[in-house]
Amino acid sequence: MTIATELLTLEQYASHVDTDGRYVTDLVRGVLVREARSGDVHGAMQIEVGRVVGNWARAHGARVTAESGYILEEDPPTVRGPDVAVVVVPRSSVGQPGRWIRGAPDVAIEILSPSDTSSDIQEKTLEYLAAGARRVWIVDPRARTVTVFRPDGTARVLRQTETLDGEDVLAGFSVPLEELFGAV
């Protein structure tokens, strides 16, 4: 749901205060976009995904964030907050508006909510990849699948009986999806 008609700068967005706790916001091509706050299944899945990638990250010197801002585009500005993100070589956010990280995370992970549309998810996926993400994982708790998108345009849908691995981006990472979805 879009709520602004005037394009915002990164600095204006950084100073924006949303007084309605029912929404989270992104900045998409200068426009403030509100999304309904997620429910319990989404939150539980976010914690579980964060836990499994966080264990890998701790052992490999990488960093995991949840809903932290990434500046994907400068003009017009786009700031997205993936549900979970992995940055293999940590970058500093010091001096950035909102203390957001410039550029996409190495792996952007979005967890589907009932309010998500396929167009919204496709738009986010393409933005992450265009900004330099090396993988985008779309986690669907209802279908119990994870779709892995790559910059070369290929994608693979993994079912609950399969194992998600980090390929060459998160070398050595793997988790059986039965384990991942079984916790939620």
Short mmCIF file of N, CA, C and O in Angstrom, two decimals, residues 56-174:
data_model
loop_
_atom_site.label_atom_id
_atom_site.label_comp_id
_atom_site.label_asym_id
_atom_site.label_seq_id
_atom_site.Cartn_x
_atom_site.Cartn_y
_atom_site.Cartn_z
N TRP A 56 25.52 -20.63 10.82
CA TRP A 56 26.54 -20.70 9.76
C TRP A 56 27.38 -19.42 9.77
O TRP A 56 28.60 -19.46 9.70
N ALA A 57 26.72 -18.27 9.84
CA ALA A 57 27.41 -16.98 9.77
C ALA A 57 28.42 -16.82 10.91
O ALA A 57 29.53 -16.32 10.69
N ARG A 58 28.04 -17.21 12.11
CA ARG A 58 28.93 -17.09 13.26
C ARG A 58 30.23 -17.87 13.02
O ARG A 58 31.32 -17.41 13.34
N ALA A 59 30.10 -19.04 12.43
CA ALA A 59 31.28 -19.88 12.18
C ALA A 59 32.11 -19.39 11.00
O ALA A 59 33.26 -19.80 10.85
N HIS A 60 31.55 -18.51 10.17
CA HIS A 60 32.24 -18.08 8.95
C HIS A 60 32.52 -16.57 8.90
O HIS A 60 32.93 -16.05 7.85
N GLY A 61 32.30 -15.86 9.99
CA GLY A 61 32.60 -14.43 10.03
C GLY A 61 31.66 -13.58 9.21
O GLY A 61 31.98 -12.44 8.88
N ALA A 62 30.49 -14.10 8.89
CA ALA A 62 29.50 -13.33 8.13
C ALA A 62 28.54 -12.66 9.11
O ALA A 62 28.64 -12.85 10.32
N ARG A 63 27.61 -11.90 8.58
CA ARG A 63 26.65 -11.18 9.43
C ARG A 63 25.23 -11.45 8.94
O ARG A 63 24.98 -11.44 7.73
N VAL A 64 24.33 -11.66 9.87
CA VAL A 64 22.92 -11.88 9.57
C VAL A 64 22.12 -10.74 10.17
O VAL A 64 22.36 -10.35 11.32
N THR A 65 21.18 -10.21 9.40
CA THR A 65 20.30 -9.15 9.89
C THR A 65 18.85 -9.56 9.63
O THR A 65 18.57 -10.41 8.80
N ALA A 66 17.96 -8.91 10.36
CA ALA A 66 16.52 -9.11 10.16
C ALA A 66 15.86 -7.76 9.99
O ALA A 66 15.98 -6.89 10.86
N GLU A 67 15.21 -7.57 8.85
CA GLU A 67 14.48 -6.34 8.54
C GLU A 67 15.33 -5.08 8.63
O GLU A 67 14.81 -3.98 8.85
N SER A 68 16.64 -5.22 8.47
CA SER A 68 17.53 -4.06 8.44
C SER A 68 17.51 -3.45 7.05
O SER A 68 17.33 -4.15 6.05
N GLY A 69 17.71 -2.14 6.97
CA GLY A 69 17.64 -1.44 5.69
C GLY A 69 18.87 -1.62 4.83
O GLY A 69 20.00 -1.53 5.31
N TYR A 70 18.63 -1.86 3.55
CA TYR A 70 19.68 -1.94 2.53
C TYR A 70 19.32 -0.95 1.44
O TYR A 70 18.22 -0.99 0.88
N ILE A 71 20.25 -0.04 1.13
CA ILE A 71 20.04 0.94 0.06
C ILE A 71 20.32 0.24 -1.26
O ILE A 71 21.47 -0.03 -1.60
N LEU A 72 19.26 -0.07 -1.99
CA LEU A 72 19.40 -0.82 -3.23
C LEU A 72 19.59 0.08 -4.44
O LEU A 72 20.12 -0.35 -5.46
N GLU A 73 19.13 1.31 -4.31
CA GLU A 73 19.22 2.25 -5.42
C GLU A 73 19.31 3.65 -4.84
O GLU A 73 18.72 3.93 -3.80
N GLU A 74 20.05 4.53 -5.53
CA GLU A 74 20.25 5.90 -5.04
C GLU A 74 19.29 6.91 -5.64
O GLU A 74 18.85 7.82 -4.95
N ASP A 75 19.01 6.79 -6.95
CA ASP A 75 18.24 7.83 -7.61
C ASP A 75 17.27 7.23 -8.63
O ASP A 75 17.72 6.81 -9.70
N PRO A 76 15.99 7.18 -8.31
CA PRO A 76 15.39 7.54 -7.04
C PRO A 76 15.71 6.49 -5.98
O PRO A 76 15.96 5.33 -6.30
N PRO A 77 15.72 6.90 -4.72
CA PRO A 77 16.19 6.00 -3.66
C PRO A 77 15.23 4.85 -3.36
O PRO A 77 14.02 5.02 -3.34
N THR A 78 15.83 3.68 -3.13
CA THR A 78 15.09 2.49 -2.72
C THR A 78 15.80 1.87 -1.53
O THR A 78 17.00 1.59 -1.61
N VAL A 79 15.06 1.70 -0.45
CA VAL A 79 15.58 1.04 0.75
C VAL A 79 14.62 -0.10 1.07
O VAL A 79 13.43 0.12 1.27
N ARG A 80 15.15 -1.30 1.09
CA ARG A 80 14.35 -2.49 1.43
C ARG A 80 14.91 -3.12 2.69
O ARG A 80 16.11 -3.04 2.97
N GLY A 81 14.03 -3.78 3.43
CA GLY A 81 14.43 -4.50 4.64
C GLY A 81 14.03 -5.95 4.52
O GLY A 81 12.91 -6.31 4.90
N PRO A 82 14.91 -6.80 3.96
CA PRO A 82 14.55 -8.21 3.83
C PRO A 82 14.23 -8.82 5.20
O PRO A 82 14.78 -8.39 6.21
N ASP A 83 13.36 -9.81 5.21
CA ASP A 83 13.01 -10.48 6.46
C ASP A 83 14.27 -10.97 7.16
O ASP A 83 14.44 -10.81 8.36
N VAL A 84 15.17 -11.60 6.40
CA VAL A 84 16.48 -12.03 6.90
C VAL A 84 17.46 -11.77 5.77
O VAL A 84 17.12 -11.90 4.60
N ALA A 85 18.68 -11.38 6.12
CA ALA A 85 19.70 -11.14 5.10
C ALA A 85 21.04 -11.62 5.62
O ALA A 85 21.30 -11.60 6.82
N VAL A 86 21.89 -12.05 4.68
CA VAL A 86 23.23 -12.49 5.03
C VAL A 86 24.23 -11.67 4.22
O VAL A 86 24.10 -11.55 3.00
N VAL A 87 25.19 -11.10 4.92
CA VAL A 87 26.29 -10.38 4.29
C VAL A 87 27.55 -11.15 4.62
O VAL A 87 27.92 -11.27 5.79
N VAL A 88 28.18 -11.72 3.60
CA VAL A 88 29.33 -12.59 3.82
C VAL A 88 30.54 -11.81 4.32
O VAL A 88 31.21 -12.22 5.26
N VAL A 89 30.83 -10.67 3.69
CA VAL A 89 31.90 -9.80 4.17
C VAL A 89 31.23 -8.56 4.74
O VAL A 89 30.74 -7.72 3.99
N PRO A 90 31.15 -8.46 6.08
CA PRO A 90 30.42 -7.34 6.70
C PRO A 90 30.90 -5.98 6.20
O PRO A 90 32.08 -5.77 5.98
N ARG A 91 29.91 -5.09 5.99
CA ARG A 91 30.17 -3.72 5.55
C ARG A 91 29.66 -2.78 6.63
O ARG A 91 28.71 -3.08 7.32
N SER A 92 30.23 -1.62 6.70
CA SER A 92 29.82 -0.64 7.71
C SER A 92 28.64 0.18 7.22
O SER A 92 28.55 0.52 6.05
N SER A 93 27.76 0.51 8.14
CA SER A 93 26.64 1.40 7.83
C SER A 93 26.89 2.79 8.41
O SER A 93 26.06 3.68 8.27
N VAL A 94 28.04 2.99 9.05
CA VAL A 94 28.36 4.27 9.68
C VAL A 94 28.39 5.36 8.61
O VAL A 94 28.96 5.20 7.54
N GLY A 95 27.73 6.47 8.91
CA GLY A 95 27.70 7.59 7.98
C GLY A 95 26.62 7.50 6.93
O GLY A 95 26.45 8.43 6.15
N GLN A 96 25.89 6.40 6.87
CA GLN A 96 24.82 6.26 5.90
C GLN A 96 23.52 6.78 6.50
O GLN A 96 23.27 6.62 7.69
N PRO A 97 22.63 7.37 5.68
CA PRO A 97 21.33 7.78 6.21
C PRO A 97 20.63 6.57 6.84
O PRO A 97 20.63 5.48 6.27
N GLY A 98 20.07 6.75 8.02
CA GLY A 98 19.38 5.65 8.68
C GLY A 98 20.27 4.52 9.13
O GLY A 98 19.80 3.49 9.58
N ARG A 99 21.58 4.69 8.97
CA ARG A 99 22.56 3.62 9.24
C ARG A 99 22.24 2.36 8.43
O ARG A 99 22.48 1.24 8.87
N TRP A 100 21.70 2.57 7.22
CA TRP A 100 21.41 1.46 6.34
C TRP A 100 22.68 1.07 5.59
O TRP A 100 23.59 1.88 5.42
N ILE A 101 22.72 -0.13 5.12
CA ILE A 101 23.88 -0.65 4.39
C ILE A 101 23.68 -0.37 2.90
O ILE A 101 22.62 -0.64 2.35
N ARG A 102 24.72 0.18 2.27
CA ARG A 102 24.65 0.44 0.82
C ARG A 102 24.85 -0.87 0.07
O ARG A 102 25.78 -1.60 0.33
N GLY A 103 23.98 -1.11 -0.87
CA GLY A 103 24.05 -2.32 -1.69
C GLY A 103 23.21 -3.44 -1.09
O GLY A 103 22.75 -3.36 0.05
N ALA A 104 23.02 -4.45 -1.89
CA ALA A 104 22.19 -5.59 -1.47
C ALA A 104 23.00 -6.54 -0.60
O ALA A 104 24.23 -6.62 -0.70
N PRO A 105 22.31 -7.29 0.25
CA PRO A 105 23.00 -8.35 0.98
C PRO A 105 23.40 -9.45 -0.01
O PRO A 105 22.87 -9.50 -1.12
N ASP A 106 24.33 -10.30 0.38
CA ASP A 106 24.71 -11.42 -0.49
C ASP A 106 23.52 -12.36 -0.69
O ASP A 106 23.28 -12.85 -1.79
N VAL A 107 22.78 -12.61 0.39
CA VAL A 107 21.56 -13.42 0.31
C VAL A 107 20.43 -12.63 0.96
O VAL A 107 20.51 -12.29 2.15
N ALA A 108 19.40 -12.32 0.18
CA ALA A 108 18.19 -11.67 0.71
C ALA A 108 17.13 -12.75 0.85
O ALA A 108 16.89 -13.52 -0.09
N ILE A 109 16.51 -12.82 2.02
CA ILE A 109 15.53 -13.87 2.30
C ILE A 109 14.21 -13.21 2.65
O ILE A 109 14.12 -12.43 3.59
N GLU A 110 13.20 -13.52 1.86
CA GLU A 110 11.85 -13.01 2.10
C GLU A 110 10.96 -14.20 2.46
O GLU A 110 11.02 -15.24 1.81
N ILE A 111 10.15 -14.03 3.48
CA ILE A 111 9.22 -15.05 3.92
C ILE A 111 7.83 -14.59 3.52
O ILE A 111 7.40 -13.49 3.89
N LEU A 112 7.13 -15.41 2.76
CA LEU A 112 5.81 -15.02 2.27
C LEU A 112 4.80 -14.89 3.39
O LEU A 112 4.78 -15.69 4.32
N SER A 113 3.99 -13.86 3.27
CA SER A 113 2.86 -13.61 4.16
C SER A 113 1.59 -13.70 3.32
O SER A 113 1.65 -13.51 2.11
N PRO A 114 0.45 -13.93 3.96
CA PRO A 114 -0.80 -13.99 3.20
C PRO A 114 -1.08 -12.71 2.40
O PRO A 114 -1.71 -12.76 1.36
N SER A 115 -0.57 -11.58 2.86
CA SER A 115 -0.83 -10.31 2.16
C SER A 115 0.10 -10.06 0.98
O SER A 115 -0.12 -9.13 0.20
N ASP A 116 1.15 -10.86 0.82
CA ASP A 116 2.08 -10.67 -0.29
C ASP A 116 1.44 -11.06 -1.61
O ASP A 116 0.75 -12.07 -1.71
N THR A 117 1.69 -10.24 -2.63
CA THR A 117 1.25 -10.60 -3.98
C THR A 117 2.46 -11.10 -4.75
O THR A 117 3.61 -10.77 -4.43
N SER A 118 2.20 -11.87 -5.79
CA SER A 118 3.32 -12.37 -6.60
C SER A 118 4.06 -11.21 -7.26
O SER A 118 5.29 -11.25 -7.39
N SER A 119 3.34 -10.16 -7.63
CA SER A 119 3.99 -8.99 -8.23
C SER A 119 4.94 -8.31 -7.25
O SER A 119 6.05 -7.92 -7.62
N ASP A 120 4.50 -8.16 -5.99
CA ASP A 120 5.36 -7.55 -4.97
C ASP A 120 6.63 -8.36 -4.75
O ASP A 120 7.73 -7.81 -4.67
N ILE A 121 6.48 -9.66 -4.65
CA ILE A 121 7.63 -10.53 -4.40
C ILE A 121 8.57 -10.52 -5.60
O ILE A 121 9.79 -10.47 -5.45
N GLN A 122 8.01 -10.56 -6.80
CA GLN A 122 8.85 -10.51 -8.00
C GLN A 122 9.61 -9.19 -8.07
O GLN A 122 10.81 -9.16 -8.38
N GLU A 123 8.94 -8.08 -7.75
CA GLU A 123 9.59 -6.78 -7.76
C GLU A 123 10.76 -6.74 -6.77
O GLU A 123 11.85 -6.29 -7.10
N LYS A 124 10.52 -7.21 -5.54
CA LYS A 124 11.59 -7.23 -4.54
C LYS A 124 12.75 -8.10 -5.00
O LYS A 124 13.93 -7.71 -4.89
N THR A 125 12.44 -9.27 -5.53
CA THR A 125 13.48 -10.20 -5.99
C THR A 125 14.35 -9.54 -7.05
O THR A 125 15.58 -9.58 -6.97
N LEU A 126 13.73 -8.93 -8.03
CA LEU A 126 14.48 -8.27 -9.11
C LEU A 126 15.30 -7.10 -8.59
O LEU A 126 16.43 -6.87 -9.04
N GLU A 127 14.76 -6.34 -7.62
CA GLU A 127 15.52 -5.24 -7.03
C GLU A 127 16.75 -5.74 -6.31
O GLU A 127 17.85 -5.18 -6.46
N TYR A 128 16.61 -6.79 -5.50
CA TYR A 128 17.76 -7.35 -4.79
C TYR A 128 18.83 -7.81 -5.77
O TYR A 128 20.02 -7.51 -5.60
N LEU A 129 18.42 -8.55 -6.79
CA LEU A 129 19.39 -9.07 -7.77
C LEU A 129 20.05 -7.94 -8.55
O LEU A 129 21.27 -7.95 -8.75
N ALA A 130 19.28 -6.93 -8.97
CA ALA A 130 19.85 -5.80 -9.71
C ALA A 130 20.85 -5.02 -8.87
O ALA A 130 21.81 -4.44 -9.39
N ALA A 131 20.65 -5.01 -7.54
CA ALA A 131 21.54 -4.27 -6.64
C ALA A 131 22.75 -5.09 -6.21
O ALA A 131 23.57 -4.60 -5.45
N GLY A 132 22.84 -6.34 -6.68
CA GLY A 132 24.04 -7.13 -6.39
C GLY A 132 23.86 -8.34 -5.50
O GLY A 132 24.85 -9.00 -5.16
N ALA A 133 22.62 -8.66 -5.11
CA ALA A 133 22.43 -9.88 -4.31
C ALA A 133 22.89 -11.07 -5.14
O ALA A 133 22.64 -11.14 -6.34
N ARG A 134 23.54 -12.00 -4.47
CA ARG A 134 24.02 -13.19 -5.17
C ARG A 134 23.00 -14.32 -5.14
O ARG A 134 23.04 -15.22 -5.97
N ARG A 135 22.07 -14.24 -4.20
CA ARG A 135 20.95 -15.18 -4.12
C ARG A 135 19.78 -14.46 -3.44
O ARG A 135 19.98 -13.62 -2.57
N VAL A 136 18.58 -14.85 -3.84
CA VAL A 136 17.36 -14.45 -3.15
C VAL A 136 16.60 -15.73 -2.86
O VAL A 136 16.38 -16.54 -3.76
N TRP A 137 16.26 -15.91 -1.58
CA TRP A 137 15.47 -17.07 -1.17
C TRP A 137 14.08 -16.58 -0.82
O TRP A 137 13.92 -15.68 0.02
N ILE A 138 13.08 -17.17 -1.43
CA ILE A 138 11.69 -16.88 -1.09
C ILE A 138 11.15 -18.11 -0.35
O ILE A 138 11.05 -19.19 -0.93
N VAL A 139 10.85 -17.91 0.92
CA VAL A 139 10.40 -19.00 1.79
C VAL A 139 8.88 -18.94 1.86
O VAL A 139 8.31 -17.91 2.22
N ASP A 140 8.24 -20.05 1.53
CA ASP A 140 6.78 -20.13 1.57
C ASP A 140 6.37 -21.13 2.65
O ASP A 140 6.39 -22.34 2.42
N PRO A 141 6.03 -20.63 3.86
CA PRO A 141 5.68 -21.54 4.96
C PRO A 141 4.44 -22.38 4.67
O PRO A 141 4.35 -23.51 5.13
N ARG A 142 3.50 -21.84 3.91
CA ARG A 142 2.27 -22.58 3.63
C ARG A 142 2.53 -23.75 2.68
O ARG A 142 2.08 -24.86 2.92
N ALA A 143 3.25 -23.50 1.60
CA ALA A 143 3.56 -24.56 0.63
C ALA A 143 4.76 -25.40 1.08
O ALA A 143 5.04 -26.42 0.49
N ARG A 144 5.48 -24.89 2.09
CA ARG A 144 6.69 -25.55 2.60
C ARG A 144 7.72 -25.74 1.49
O ARG A 144 8.25 -26.82 1.26
N THR A 145 7.98 -24.61 0.81
CA THR A 145 8.98 -24.58 -0.26
C THR A 145 9.90 -23.39 -0.07
O THR A 145 9.56 -22.42 0.61
N VAL A 146 11.07 -23.47 -0.69
CA VAL A 146 11.98 -22.34 -0.78
C VAL A 146 12.37 -22.23 -2.26
O VAL A 146 12.81 -23.22 -2.86
N THR A 147 12.18 -21.05 -2.83
CA THR A 147 12.59 -20.82 -4.21
C THR A 147 13.88 -20.01 -4.16
O THR A 147 13.95 -18.97 -3.50
N VAL A 148 14.90 -20.52 -4.84
CA VAL A 148 16.22 -19.88 -4.88
C VAL A 148 16.39 -19.20 -6.23
O VAL A 148 16.32 -19.86 -7.27
N PHE A 149 16.57 -17.88 -6.20
CA PHE A 149 16.78 -17.09 -7.41
C PHE A 149 18.25 -16.70 -7.51
O PHE A 149 18.87 -16.35 -6.51
N ARG A 150 18.78 -16.72 -8.74
CA ARG A 150 20.17 -16.38 -9.00
C ARG A 150 20.25 -15.20 -9.97
O ARG A 150 19.33 -15.00 -10.77
N PRO A 151 21.36 -14.46 -9.96
CA PRO A 151 21.50 -13.31 -10.86
C PRO A 151 21.42 -13.66 -12.34
O PRO A 151 21.06 -12.81 -13.16
N ASP A 152 21.74 -14.89 -12.70
CA ASP A 152 21.70 -15.27 -14.12
C ASP A 152 20.28 -15.54 -14.62
O ASP A 152 20.07 -15.91 -15.77
N GLY A 153 19.28 -15.35 -13.75
CA GLY A 153 17.89 -15.53 -14.15
C GLY A 153 17.34 -16.92 -13.86
O GLY A 153 16.15 -17.15 -14.07
N THR A 154 18.17 -17.83 -13.40
CA THR A 154 17.67 -19.16 -13.09
C THR A 154 17.08 -19.19 -11.69
O THR A 154 17.42 -18.37 -10.84
N ALA A 155 16.19 -20.13 -11.49
CA ALA A 155 15.55 -20.31 -10.19
C ALA A 155 15.29 -21.79 -9.98
O ALA A 155 15.16 -22.55 -10.95
N ARG A 156 15.22 -22.17 -8.71
CA ARG A 156 14.93 -23.56 -8.39
C ARG A 156 14.00 -23.59 -7.18
O ARG A 156 14.26 -22.91 -6.18
N VAL A 157 12.94 -24.38 -7.30
CA VAL A 157 12.00 -24.55 -6.20
C VAL A 157 12.39 -25.81 -5.45
O VAL A 157 12.49 -26.89 -6.04
N LEU A 158 12.64 -25.65 -4.14
CA LEU A 158 12.97 -26.79 -3.28
C LEU A 158 11.76 -27.14 -2.45
O LEU A 158 11.14 -26.26 -1.84
N ARG A 159 11.44 -28.42 -2.41
CA ARG A 159 10.30 -28.89 -1.64
C ARG A 159 10.74 -29.33 -0.25
O ARG A 159 11.92 -29.50 0.02
N GLN A 160 9.77 -29.57 0.60
CA GLN A 160 10.03 -29.90 2.00
C GLN A 160 10.96 -31.11 2.17
O GLN A 160 11.69 -31.19 3.15
N THR A 161 10.98 -32.03 1.23
CA THR A 161 11.82 -33.22 1.34
C THR A 161 13.25 -32.99 0.88
O THR A 161 14.08 -33.88 0.98
N GLU A 162 13.55 -31.78 0.40
CA GLU A 162 14.88 -31.48 -0.12
C GLU A 162 15.69 -30.68 0.88
O GLU A 162 15.19 -30.26 1.93
N THR A 163 16.95 -30.44 0.54
CA THR A 163 17.87 -29.70 1.40
C THR A 163 18.26 -28.39 0.72
O THR A 163 18.64 -28.38 -0.45
N LEU A 164 18.17 -27.32 1.49
CA LEU A 164 18.61 -26.00 1.02
C LEU A 164 20.09 -25.88 1.35
O LEU A 164 20.51 -26.12 2.48
N ASP A 165 20.88 -25.53 0.33
CA ASP A 165 22.30 -25.30 0.61
C ASP A 165 22.70 -23.92 0.12
O ASP A 165 22.00 -23.29 -0.65
N GLY A 166 23.83 -23.48 0.61
CA GLY A 166 24.30 -22.13 0.31
C GLY A 166 25.04 -21.99 -0.99
O GLY A 166 25.51 -20.90 -1.31
N GLU A 167 25.16 -23.09 -1.72
CA GLU A 167 25.86 -23.10 -2.99
C GLU A 167 27.23 -22.45 -2.80
O GLU A 167 27.87 -22.63 -1.78
N ASP A 168 27.67 -21.66 -3.78
CA ASP A 168 28.99 -21.02 -3.67
C ASP A 168 28.95 -19.72 -2.87
O ASP A 168 29.99 -19.14 -2.58
N VAL A 169 27.77 -19.26 -2.49
CA VAL A 169 27.64 -18.01 -1.75
C VAL A 169 27.84 -18.24 -0.26
O VAL A 169 28.58 -17.49 0.39
N LEU A 170 27.17 -19.23 0.30
CA LEU A 170 27.32 -19.59 1.71
C LEU A 170 27.90 -21.00 1.75
O LEU A 170 27.22 -21.96 2.13
N ALA A 171 29.14 -21.11 1.35
CA ALA A 171 29.79 -22.42 1.23
C ALA A 171 29.72 -23.18 2.55
O ALA A 171 30.07 -22.66 3.61
N GLY A 172 29.24 -24.41 2.47
CA GLY A 172 29.16 -25.26 3.65
C GLY A 172 27.82 -25.17 4.38
O GLY A 172 27.55 -25.98 5.26
N PHE A 173 26.96 -24.22 4.01
CA PHE A 173 25.66 -24.11 4.65
C PHE A 173 24.69 -25.11 4.02
O PHE A 173 24.61 -25.24 2.80
N SER A 174 23.96 -25.82 4.86
CA SER A 174 22.85 -26.64 4.37
C SER A 174 21.89 -26.92 5.51
O SER A 174 22.30 -27.00 6.68
#
